[in-house]
Amino acid sequence: MTAIPQGRTRRAVMVTAMCALAVTGTGLTGCGSEDPDAGTNGVGKLPAATIQAKTKKAADDAKTVRLSGTVVSNGTTYTLDMRLKSDGGTGSVTSKGASFRLLRVGEHLFLKANAEFWAHQDGKSGGKPSDTAAADKLEGMYVKVPTGDPAYKRFSGFTDKDVLLDGLLSLHGDLATDGHHDESGVRTIRITGDKGSGGTLDVSLQGTPYPLLLSRAGNAGTLRLTDWGKDFALKEPSKKETVDYGQQLPTS
């Protein structure tokens, strides 16, 4: 048996260790000449601005998406779990300890919450319902929100796929790529605005380049975007489940 020179053995060990560190650092690639974009959709090789344009187009073209996580707006943190399509959306919103469900079909927006939510809104705004009994009647019912009510403008955006994504998917500042990553088992390329201070976005390297994970600028929330193109039923609640509140809701 021919002996392997000791120097060569040491070099082999060092190369192996460096490869292991490279794999650990990215979770995706080896070292040497291995191509991190091999077998992908190829967007990882593109400039950051081009990647952003492609992922925005992919999001626009998709018929549906599920969006979950947190959004900070005007100092208020909202925890969302919404399923969206072009003509409406449905899901849950939690803010300041209060949870409620939203459902929009076309222009018709419905809000469903418990009695505590309605009683809290009454105490804050001084509007209807005027007592606990009235709040109890609204518990578990879908309350139809008038289009002219401040609550309509406040909440309908959470159910609007185009408006919500257009406002969320733009990174601020100079765009750059920030390596290959992994999001729930899917290989991604990360793009950043102003080295991350303007937000980061992980874009799928498998199949259509959908946005998968967004960290908003200024610590304004983190959102996961999943179930792209997976259809779901969207219909108005029955009359037995619905209350048409009338002129103004106690949510302003």
PDB file of N, CA, C and O in Angstrom, residues 166-232:
ATOM      1  N   ASP A 166     -48.753  45.104  -3.192  1.00  0.00           N
ATOM      2  CA  ASP A 166     -48.064  46.260  -3.760  1.00  0.00           C
ATOM      3  C   ASP A 166     -47.404  47.090  -2.673  1.00  0.00           C
ATOM      4  O   ASP A 166     -46.305  47.621  -2.841  1.00  0.00           O
ATOM      5  N   GLY A 167     -48.082  47.195  -1.532  1.00  0.00           N
ATOM      6  CA  GLY A 167     -47.530  47.987  -0.444  1.00  0.00           C
ATOM      7  C   GLY A 167     -46.440  47.290   0.335  1.00  0.00           C
ATOM      8  O   GLY A 167     -45.610  47.940   0.972  1.00  0.00           O
ATOM      9  N   LEU A 168     -46.420  45.958   0.288  1.00  0.00           N
ATOM     10  CA  LEU A 168     -45.489  45.203   1.124  1.00  0.00           C
ATOM     11  C   LEU A 168     -44.215  44.784   0.407  1.00  0.00           C
ATOM     12  O   LEU A 168     -43.155  44.685   1.035  1.00  0.00           O
ATOM     13  N   LEU A 169     -44.293  44.500  -0.892  1.00  0.00           N
ATOM     14  CA  LEU A 169     -43.179  43.850  -1.571  1.00  0.00           C
ATOM     15  C   LEU A 169     -42.090  44.797  -2.060  1.00  0.00           C
ATOM     16  O   LEU A 169     -41.103  44.349  -2.625  1.00  0.00           O
ATOM     17  N   SER A 170     -42.255  46.090  -1.844  1.00  0.00           N
ATOM     18  CA  SER A 170     -41.235  47.045  -2.266  1.00  0.00           C
ATOM     19  C   SER A 170     -40.193  47.230  -1.167  1.00  0.00           C
ATOM     20  O   SER A 170     -40.539  47.593  -0.036  1.00  0.00           O
ATOM     21  N   LEU A 171     -38.940  46.960  -1.499  1.00  0.00           N
ATOM     22  CA  LEU A 171     -37.847  47.229  -0.576  1.00  0.00           C
ATOM     23  C   LEU A 171     -37.374  48.662  -0.774  1.00  0.00           C
ATOM     24  O   LEU A 171     -37.521  49.237  -1.846  1.00  0.00           O
ATOM     25  N   HIS A 172     -36.802  49.234   0.276  1.00  0.00           N
ATOM     26  CA  HIS A 172     -36.394  50.637   0.231  1.00  0.00           C
ATOM     27  C   HIS A 172     -34.867  50.756   0.146  1.00  0.00           C
ATOM     28  O   HIS A 172     -34.143  50.009   0.793  1.00  0.00           O
ATOM     29  N   GLY A 173     -34.424  51.711  -0.666  1.00  0.00           N
ATOM     30  CA  GLY A 173     -32.991  51.952  -0.792  1.00  0.00           C
ATOM     31  C   GLY A 173     -32.357  51.129  -1.891  1.00  0.00           C
ATOM     32  O   GLY A 173     -33.032  50.534  -2.728  1.00  0.00           O
ATOM     33  N   ASP A 174     -31.031  51.101  -1.895  1.00  0.00           N
ATOM     34  CA  ASP A 174     -30.272  50.375  -2.906  1.00  0.00           C
ATOM     35  C   ASP A 174     -30.470  48.872  -2.744  1.00  0.00           C
ATOM     36  O   ASP A 174     -30.320  48.327  -1.654  1.00  0.00           O
ATOM     37  N   LEU A 175     -30.786  48.224  -3.861  1.00  0.00           N
ATOM     38  CA  LEU A 175     -31.047  46.790  -3.837  1.00  0.00           C
ATOM     39  C   LEU A 175     -29.754  45.996  -4.041  1.00  0.00           C
ATOM     40  O   LEU A 175     -28.871  46.397  -4.792  1.00  0.00           O
ATOM     41  N   ALA A 176     -29.684  44.853  -3.362  1.00  0.00           N
ATOM     42  CA  ALA A 176     -28.539  43.951  -3.519  1.00  0.00           C
ATOM     43  C   ALA A 176     -28.992  42.540  -3.181  1.00  0.00           C
ATOM     44  O   ALA A 176     -30.026  42.335  -2.539  1.00  0.00           O
ATOM     45  N   THR A 177     -28.222  41.559  -3.644  1.00  0.00           N
ATOM     46  CA  THR A 177     -28.494  40.174  -3.259  1.00  0.00           C
ATOM     47  C   THR A 177     -27.683  39.843  -2.003  1.00  0.00           C
ATOM     48  O   THR A 177     -26.614  40.403  -1.773  1.00  0.00           O
ATOM     49  N   ASP A 178     -28.226  38.910  -1.207  1.00  0.00           N
ATOM     50  CA  ASP A 178     -27.577  38.566   0.059  1.00  0.00           C
ATOM     51  C   ASP A 178     -27.530  37.058   0.243  1.00  0.00           C
ATOM     52  O   ASP A 178     -27.896  36.518   1.282  1.00  0.00           O
ATOM     53  N   GLY A 179     -27.089  36.373  -0.805  1.00  0.00           N
ATOM     54  CA  GLY A 179     -26.815  34.954  -0.683  1.00  0.00           C
ATOM     55  C   GLY A 179     -28.019  34.049  -0.827  1.00  0.00           C
ATOM     56  O   GLY A 179     -29.161  34.485  -0.936  1.00  0.00           O
ATOM     57  N   HIS A 180     -27.718  32.754  -0.816  1.00  0.00           N
ATOM     58  CA  HIS A 180     -28.723  31.713  -0.957  1.00  0.00           C
ATOM     59  C   HIS A 180     -29.148  31.237   0.425  1.00  0.00           C
ATOM     60  O   HIS A 180     -28.336  31.088   1.326  1.00  0.00           O
ATOM     61  N   HIS A 181     -30.451  30.982   0.562  1.00  0.00           N
ATOM     62  CA  HIS A 181     -31.000  30.609   1.860  1.00  0.00           C
ATOM     63  C   HIS A 181     -32.029  29.501   1.687  1.00  0.00           C
ATOM     64  O   HIS A 181     -32.183  28.937   0.591  1.00  0.00           O
ATOM     65  N   ASP A 182     -32.719  29.196   2.762  1.00  0.00           N
ATOM     66  CA  ASP A 182     -33.734  28.146   2.749  1.00  0.00           C
ATOM     67  C   ASP A 182     -34.937  28.631   3.534  1.00  0.00           C
ATOM     68  O   ASP A 182     -34.792  29.116   4.666  1.00  0.00           O
ATOM     69  N   GLU A 183     -36.115  28.522   2.950  1.00  0.00           N
ATOM     70  CA  GLU A 183     -37.341  28.908   3.627  1.00  0.00           C
ATOM     71  C   GLU A 183     -38.314  27.738   3.604  1.00  0.00           C
ATOM     72  O   GLU A 183     -38.882  27.405   2.562  1.00  0.00           O
ATOM     73  N   SER A 184     -38.442  27.084   4.764  1.00  0.00           N
ATOM     74  CA  SER A 184     -39.340  25.933   4.912  1.00  0.00           C
ATOM     75  C   SER A 184     -39.051  24.854   3.875  1.00  0.00           C
ATOM     76  O   SER A 184     -39.963  24.277   3.278  1.00  0.00           O
ATOM     77  N   GLY A 185     -37.769  24.600   3.645  1.00  0.00           N
ATOM     78  CA  GLY A 185     -37.364  23.550   2.724  1.00  0.00           C
ATOM     79  C   GLY A 185     -37.263  23.959   1.274  1.00  0.00           C
ATOM     80  O   GLY A 185     -36.935  23.128   0.411  1.00  0.00           O
ATOM     81  N   VAL A 186     -37.540  25.234   0.968  1.00  0.00           N
ATOM     82  CA  VAL A 186     -37.454  25.733  -0.407  1.00  0.00           C
ATOM     83  C   VAL A 186     -36.210  26.609  -0.541  1.00  0.00           C
ATOM     84  O   VAL A 186     -35.984  27.508   0.275  1.00  0.00           O
ATOM     85  N   ARG A 187     -35.410  26.349  -1.543  1.00  0.00           N
ATOM     86  CA  ARG A 187     -34.213  27.153  -1.784  1.00  0.00           C
ATOM     87  C   ARG A 187     -34.619  28.549  -2.233  1.00  0.00           C
ATOM     88  O   ARG A 187     -35.518  28.737  -3.041  1.00  0.00           O
ATOM     89  N   THR A 188     -33.930  29.545  -1.682  1.00  0.00           N
ATOM     90  CA  THR A 188     -34.270  30.936  -2.002  1.00  0.00           C
ATOM     91  C   THR A 188     -33.024  31.760  -2.268  1.00  0.00           C
ATOM     92  O   THR A 188     -31.915  31.412  -1.860  1.00  0.00           O
ATOM     93  N   ILE A 189     -33.242  32.894  -2.932  1.00  0.00           N
ATOM     94  CA  ILE A 189     -32.244  33.944  -3.043  1.00  0.00           C
ATOM     95  C   ILE A 189     -32.792  35.138  -2.283  1.00  0.00           C
ATOM     96  O   ILE A 189     -33.967  35.462  -2.408  1.00  0.00           O
ATOM     97  N   ARG A 190     -31.955  35.756  -1.465  1.00  0.00           N
ATOM     98  CA  ARG A 190     -32.420  36.900  -0.663  1.00  0.00           C
ATOM     99  C   ARG A 190     -31.975  38.202  -1.304  1.00  0.00           C
ATOM    100  O   ARG A 190     -30.818  38.346  -1.710  1.00  0.00           O
ATOM    101  N   ILE A 191     -32.907  39.132  -1.399  1.00  0.00           N
ATOM    102  CA  ILE A 191     -32.558  40.477  -1.844  1.00  0.00           C
ATOM    103  C   ILE A 191     -32.827  41.439  -0.691  1.00  0.00           C
ATOM    104  O   ILE A 191     -33.707  41.212   0.143  1.00  0.00           O
ATOM    105  N   THR A 192     -32.036  42.510  -0.636  1.00  0.00           N
ATOM    106  CA  THR A 192     -32.120  43.460   0.470  1.00  0.00           C
ATOM    107  C   THR A 192     -32.215  44.883  -0.057  1.00  0.00           C
ATOM    108  O   THR A 192     -31.785  45.187  -1.176  1.00  0.00           O
ATOM    109  N   GLY A 193     -32.779  45.751   0.767  1.00  0.00           N
ATOM    110  CA  GLY A 193     -32.745  47.185   0.522  1.00  0.00           C
ATOM    111  C   GLY A 193     -31.833  47.833   1.539  1.00  0.00           C
ATOM    112  O   GLY A 193     -31.975  47.593   2.737  1.00  0.00           O
ATOM    113  N   ASP A 194     -30.886  48.620   1.065  1.00  0.00           N
ATOM    114  CA  ASP A 194     -29.925  49.287   1.959  1.00  0.00           C
ATOM    115  C   ASP A 194     -29.314  48.325   2.967  1.00  0.00           C
ATOM    116  O   ASP A 194     -29.328  48.560   4.188  1.00  0.00           O
ATOM    117  N   LYS A 195     -28.806  47.215   2.455  1.00  0.00           N
ATOM    118  CA  LYS A 195     -28.113  46.204   3.261  1.00  0.00           C
ATOM    119  C   LYS A 195     -28.988  45.640   4.387  1.00  0.00           C
ATOM    120  O   LYS A 195     -28.496  45.229   5.430  1.00  0.00           O
ATOM    121  N   GLY A 196     -30.283  45.647   4.166  1.00  0.00           N
ATOM    122  CA  GLY A 196     -31.201  45.059   5.132  1.00  0.00           C
ATOM    123  C   GLY A 196     -32.019  46.065   5.899  1.00  0.00           C
ATOM    124  O   GLY A 196     -33.122  45.749   6.366  1.00  0.00           O
ATOM    125  N   SER A 197     -31.524  47.294   6.063  1.00  0.00           N
ATOM    126  CA  SER A 197     -32.281  48.298   6.803  1.00  0.00           C
ATOM    127  C   SER A 197     -33.536  48.725   6.038  1.00  0.00           C
ATOM    128  O   SER A 197     -34.490  49.225   6.638  1.00  0.00           O
ATOM    129  N   GLY A 198     -33.529  48.511   4.721  1.00  0.00           N
ATOM    130  CA  GLY A 198     -34.696  48.821   3.903  1.00  0.00           C
ATOM    131  C   GLY A 198     -35.571  47.610   3.648  1.00  0.00           C
ATOM    132  O   GLY A 198     -36.456  47.640   2.774  1.00  0.00           O
ATOM    133  N   GLY A 199     -35.342  46.520   4.421  1.00  0.00           N
ATOM    134  CA  GLY A 199     -36.142  45.311   4.283  1.00  0.00           C
ATOM    135  C   GLY A 199     -35.403  44.216   3.539  1.00  0.00           C
ATOM    136  O   GLY A 199     -34.411  44.466   2.834  1.00  0.00           O
ATOM    137  N   THR A 200     -35.866  42.973   3.716  1.00  0.00           N
ATOM    138  CA  THR A 200     -35.310  41.839   2.987  1.00  0.00           C
ATOM    139  C   THR A 200     -36.446  40.985   2.444  1.00  0.00           C
ATOM    140  O   THR A 200     -37.545  40.950   3.016  1.00  0.00           O
ATOM    141  N   LEU A 201     -36.167  40.307   1.341  1.00  0.00           N
ATOM    142  CA  LEU A 201     -37.171  39.465   0.703  1.00  0.00           C
ATOM    143  C   LEU A 201     -36.515  38.202   0.183  1.00  0.00           C
ATOM    144  O   LEU A 201     -35.548  38.264  -0.584  1.00  0.00           O
ATOM    145  N   ASP A 202     -37.014  37.046   0.624  1.00  0.00           N
ATOM    146  CA  ASP A 202     -36.530  35.755   0.126  1.00  0.00           C
ATOM    147  C   ASP A 202     -37.420  35.309  -1.023  1.00  0.00           C
ATOM    148  O   ASP A 202     -38.647  35.227  -0.867  1.00  0.00           O
ATOM    149  N   VAL A 203     -36.798  35.009  -2.159  1.00  0.00           N
ATOM    150  CA  VAL A 203     -37.511  34.659  -3.388  1.00  0.00           C
ATOM    151  C   VAL A 203     -37.220  33.204  -3.744  1.00  0.00           C
ATOM    152  O   VAL A 203     -36.064  32.763  -3.682  1.00  0.00           O
ATOM    153  N   SER A 204     -38.234  32.471  -4.113  1.00  0.00           N
ATOM    154  CA  SER A 204     -38.075  31.051  -4.417  1.00  0.00           C
ATOM    155  C   SER A 204     -37.168  30.840  -5.627  1.00  0.00           C
ATOM    156  O   SER A 204     -37.307  31.499  -6.658  1.00  0.00           O
ATOM    157  N   LEU A 205     -36.247  29.875  -5.464  1.00  0.00           N
ATOM    158  CA  LEU A 205     -35.402  29.448  -6.577  1.00  0.00           C
ATOM    159  C   LEU A 205     -35.955  28.187  -7.232  1.00  0.00           C
ATOM    160  O   LEU A 205     -35.326  27.650  -8.150  1.00  0.00           O
ATOM    161  N   GLN A 206     -37.093  27.727  -6.771  1.00  0.00           N
ATOM    162  CA  GLN A 206     -37.719  26.525  -7.316  1.00  0.00           C
ATOM    163  C   GLN A 206     -39.039  26.897  -7.979  1.00  0.00           C
ATOM    164  O   GLN A 206     -39.911  27.506  -7.354  1.00  0.00           O
ATOM    165  N   GLY A 207     -39.163  26.545  -9.242  1.00  0.00           N
ATOM    166  CA  GLY A 207     -40.385  26.858  -9.967  1.00  0.00           C
ATOM    167  C   GLY A 207     -40.549  28.350 -10.175  1.00  0.00           C
ATOM    168  O   GLY A 207     -39.591  29.073 -10.459  1.00  0.00           O
ATOM    169  N   THR A 208     -41.765  28.847 -10.014  1.00  0.00           N
ATOM    170  CA  THR A 208     -42.043  30.270 -10.175  1.00  0.00           C
ATOM    171  C   THR A 208     -41.367  31.064  -9.056  1.00  0.00           C
ATOM    172  O   THR A 208     -41.417  30.656  -7.896  1.00  0.00           O
ATOM    173  N   PRO A 209     -40.726  32.197  -9.383  1.00  0.00           N
ATOM    174  CA  PRO A 209     -40.001  32.968  -8.361  1.00  0.00           C
ATOM    175  C   PRO A 209     -40.926  33.782  -7.457  1.00  0.00           C
ATOM    176  O   PRO A 209     -40.897  35.020  -7.444  1.00  0.00           O
ATOM    177  N   TYR A 210     -41.730  33.091  -6.662  1.00  0.00           N
ATOM    178  CA  TYR A 210     -42.636  33.767  -5.743  1.00  0.00           C
ATOM    179  C   TYR A 210     -41.874  34.322  -4.544  1.00  0.00           C
ATOM    180  O   TYR A 210     -40.884  33.731  -4.097  1.00  0.00           O
ATOM    181  N   PRO A 211     -42.339  35.429  -3.978  1.00  0.00           N
ATOM    182  CA  PRO A 211     -41.789  35.883  -2.703  1.00  0.00           C
ATOM    183  C   PRO A 211     -42.277  34.964  -1.586  1.00  0.00           C
ATOM    184  O   PRO A 211     -43.466  34.635  -1.529  1.00  0.00           O
ATOM    185  N   LEU A 212     -41.387  34.555  -0.690  1.00  0.00           N
ATOM    186  CA  LEU A 212     -41.742  33.597   0.355  1.00  0.00           C
ATOM    187  C   LEU A 212     -41.631  34.163   1.766  1.00  0.00           C
ATOM    188  O   LEU A 212     -42.393  33.757   2.646  1.00  0.00           O
ATOM    189  N   LEU A 213     -40.693  35.062   1.971  1.00  0.00           N
ATOM    190  CA  LEU A 213     -40.491  35.605   3.316  1.00  0.00           C
ATOM    191  C   LEU A 213     -40.086  37.067   3.207  1.00  0.00           C
ATOM    192  O   LEU A 213     -39.125  37.402   2.519  1.00  0.00           O
ATOM    193  N   LEU A 214     -40.820  37.911   3.894  1.00  0.00           N
ATOM    194  CA  LEU A 214     -40.552  39.349   3.858  1.00  0.00           C
ATOM    195  C   LEU A 214     -40.298  39.869   5.261  1.00  0.00           C
ATOM    196  O   LEU A 214     -41.094  39.643   6.172  1.00  0.00           O
ATOM    197  N   SER A 215     -39.178  40.554   5.438  1.00  0.00           N
ATOM    198  CA  SER A 215     -38.916  41.310   6.661  1.00  0.00           C
ATOM    199  C   SER A 215     -38.959  42.778   6.282  1.00  0.00           C
ATOM    200  O   SER A 215     -38.125  43.253   5.495  1.00  0.00           O
ATOM    201  N   ARG A 216     -39.934  43.496   6.820  1.00  0.00           N
ATOM    202  CA  ARG A 216     -40.160  44.874   6.410  1.00  0.00           C
ATOM    203  C   ARG A 216     -39.130  45.824   7.017  1.00  0.00           C
ATOM    204  O   ARG A 216     -38.568  45.562   8.086  1.00  0.00           O
ATOM    205  N   ALA A 217     -38.917  46.932   6.325  1.00  0.00           N
ATOM    206  CA  ALA A 217     -37.978  47.943   6.804  1.00  0.00           C
ATOM    207  C   ALA A 217     -38.435  48.507   8.137  1.00  0.00           C
ATOM    208  O   ALA A 217     -39.630  48.576   8.437  1.00  0.00           O
ATOM    209  N   GLY A 218     -37.447  48.904   8.969  1.00  0.00           N
ATOM    210  CA  GLY A 218     -37.768  49.531  10.238  1.00  0.00           C
ATOM    211  C   GLY A 218     -38.440  48.623  11.241  1.00  0.00           C
ATOM    212  O   GLY A 218     -39.225  49.086  12.079  1.00  0.00           O
ATOM    213  N   ASN A 219     -38.171  47.322  11.149  1.00  0.00           N
ATOM    214  CA  ASN A 219     -38.801  46.340  12.056  1.00  0.00           C
ATOM    215  C   ASN A 219     -40.321  46.446  12.035  1.00  0.00           C
ATOM    216  O   ASN A 219     -40.978  46.333  13.081  1.00  0.00           O
ATOM    217  N   ALA A 220     -40.858  46.660  10.849  1.00  0.00           N
ATOM    218  CA  ALA A 220     -42.305  46.858  10.705  1.00  0.00           C
ATOM    219  C   ALA A 220     -43.047  45.565  10.402  1.00  0.00           C
ATOM    220  O   ALA A 220     -44.128  45.585   9.817  1.00  0.00           O
ATOM    221  N   GLY A 221     -42.459  44.426  10.801  1.00  0.00           N
ATOM    222  CA  GLY A 221     -43.168  43.167  10.662  1.00  0.00           C
ATOM    223  C   GLY A 221     -42.452  42.162   9.781  1.00  0.00           C
ATOM    224  O   GLY A 221     -41.577  42.517   8.979  1.00  0.00           O
ATOM    225  N   THR A 222     -42.830  40.903   9.950  1.00  0.00           N
ATOM    226  CA  THR A 222     -42.301  39.800   9.156  1.00  0.00           C
ATOM    227  C   THR A 222     -43.474  38.964   8.657  1.00  0.00           C
ATOM    228  O   THR A 222     -44.359  38.605   9.444  1.00  0.00           O
ATOM    229  N   LEU A 223     -43.476  38.659   7.379  1.00  0.00           N
ATOM    230  CA  LEU A 223     -44.599  37.954   6.768  1.00  0.00           C
ATOM    231  C   LEU A 223     -44.113  36.774   5.937  1.00  0.00           C
ATOM    232  O   LEU A 223     -43.108  36.878   5.222  1.00  0.00           O
ATOM    233  N   ARG A 224     -44.840  35.669   6.032  1.00  0.00           N
ATOM    234  CA  ARG A 224     -44.620  34.515   5.166  1.00  0.00           C
ATOM    235  C   ARG A 224     -45.720  34.473   4.117  1.00  0.00           C
ATOM    236  O   ARG A 224     -46.896  34.698   4.431  1.00  0.00           O
ATOM    237  N   LEU A 225     -45.327  34.181   2.895  1.00  0.00           N
ATOM    238  CA  LEU A 225     -46.274  34.116   1.788  1.00  0.00           C
ATOM    239  C   LEU A 225     -46.240  32.703   1.220  1.00  0.00           C
ATOM    240  O   LEU A 225     -45.214  32.256   0.697  1.00  0.00           O
ATOM    241  N   THR A 226     -47.352  31.997   1.349  1.00  0.00           N
ATOM    242  CA  THR A 226     -47.410  30.588   0.980  1.00  0.00           C
ATOM    243  C   THR A 226     -48.658  30.308   0.155  1.00  0.00           C
ATOM    244  O   THR A 226     -49.451  31.206  -0.129  1.00  0.00           O
ATOM    245  N   ASP A 227     -48.827  29.041  -0.221  1.00  0.00           N
ATOM    246  CA  ASP A 227     -50.026  28.571  -0.938  1.00  0.00           C
ATOM    247  C   ASP A 227     -50.316  29.384  -2.191  1.00  0.00           C
ATOM    248  O   ASP A 227     -51.475  29.639  -2.528  1.00  0.00           O
ATOM    249  N   TRP A 228     -49.251  29.774  -2.880  1.00  0.00           N
ATOM    250  CA  TRP A 228     -49.432  30.524  -4.122  1.00  0.00           C
ATOM    251  C   TRP A 228     -50.212  29.683  -5.130  1.00  0.00           C
ATOM    252  O   TRP A 228     -49.857  28.546  -5.405  1.00  0.00           O
ATOM    253  N   GLY A 229     -51.280  30.258  -5.673  1.00  0.00           N
ATOM    254  CA  GLY A 229     -52.051  29.585  -6.720  1.00  0.00           C
ATOM    255  C   GLY A 229     -52.989  28.507  -6.237  1.00  0.00           C
ATOM    256  O   GLY A 229     -53.683  27.888  -7.055  1.00  0.00           O
ATOM    257  N   LYS A 230     -53.063  28.265  -4.914  1.00  0.00           N
ATOM    258  CA  LYS A 230     -53.972  27.238  -4.392  1.00  0.00           C
ATOM    259  C   LYS A 230     -55.348  27.858  -4.156  1.00  0.00           C
ATOM    260  O   LYS A 230     -55.515  28.732  -3.307  1.00  0.00           O
ATOM    261  N   ASP A 231     -56.331  27.399  -4.892  1.00  0.00           N
ATOM    262  CA  ASP A 231     -57.659  28.002  -4.833  1.00  0.00           C
ATOM    263  C   ASP A 231     -58.358  27.674  -3.519  1.00  0.00           C
ATOM    264  O   ASP A 231     -58.043  26.688  -2.845  1.00  0.00           O
ATOM    265  N   PHE A 232     -59.299  28.502  -3.133  1.00  0.00           N
ATOM    266  CA  PHE A 232     -60.111  28.273  -1.945  1.00  0.00           C
ATOM    267  C   PHE A 232     -61.481  28.907  -2.158  1.00  0.00           C
ATOM    268  O   PHE A 232     -61.645  29.811  -2.973  1.00  0.00           O
TER     269      PHE A 232
END
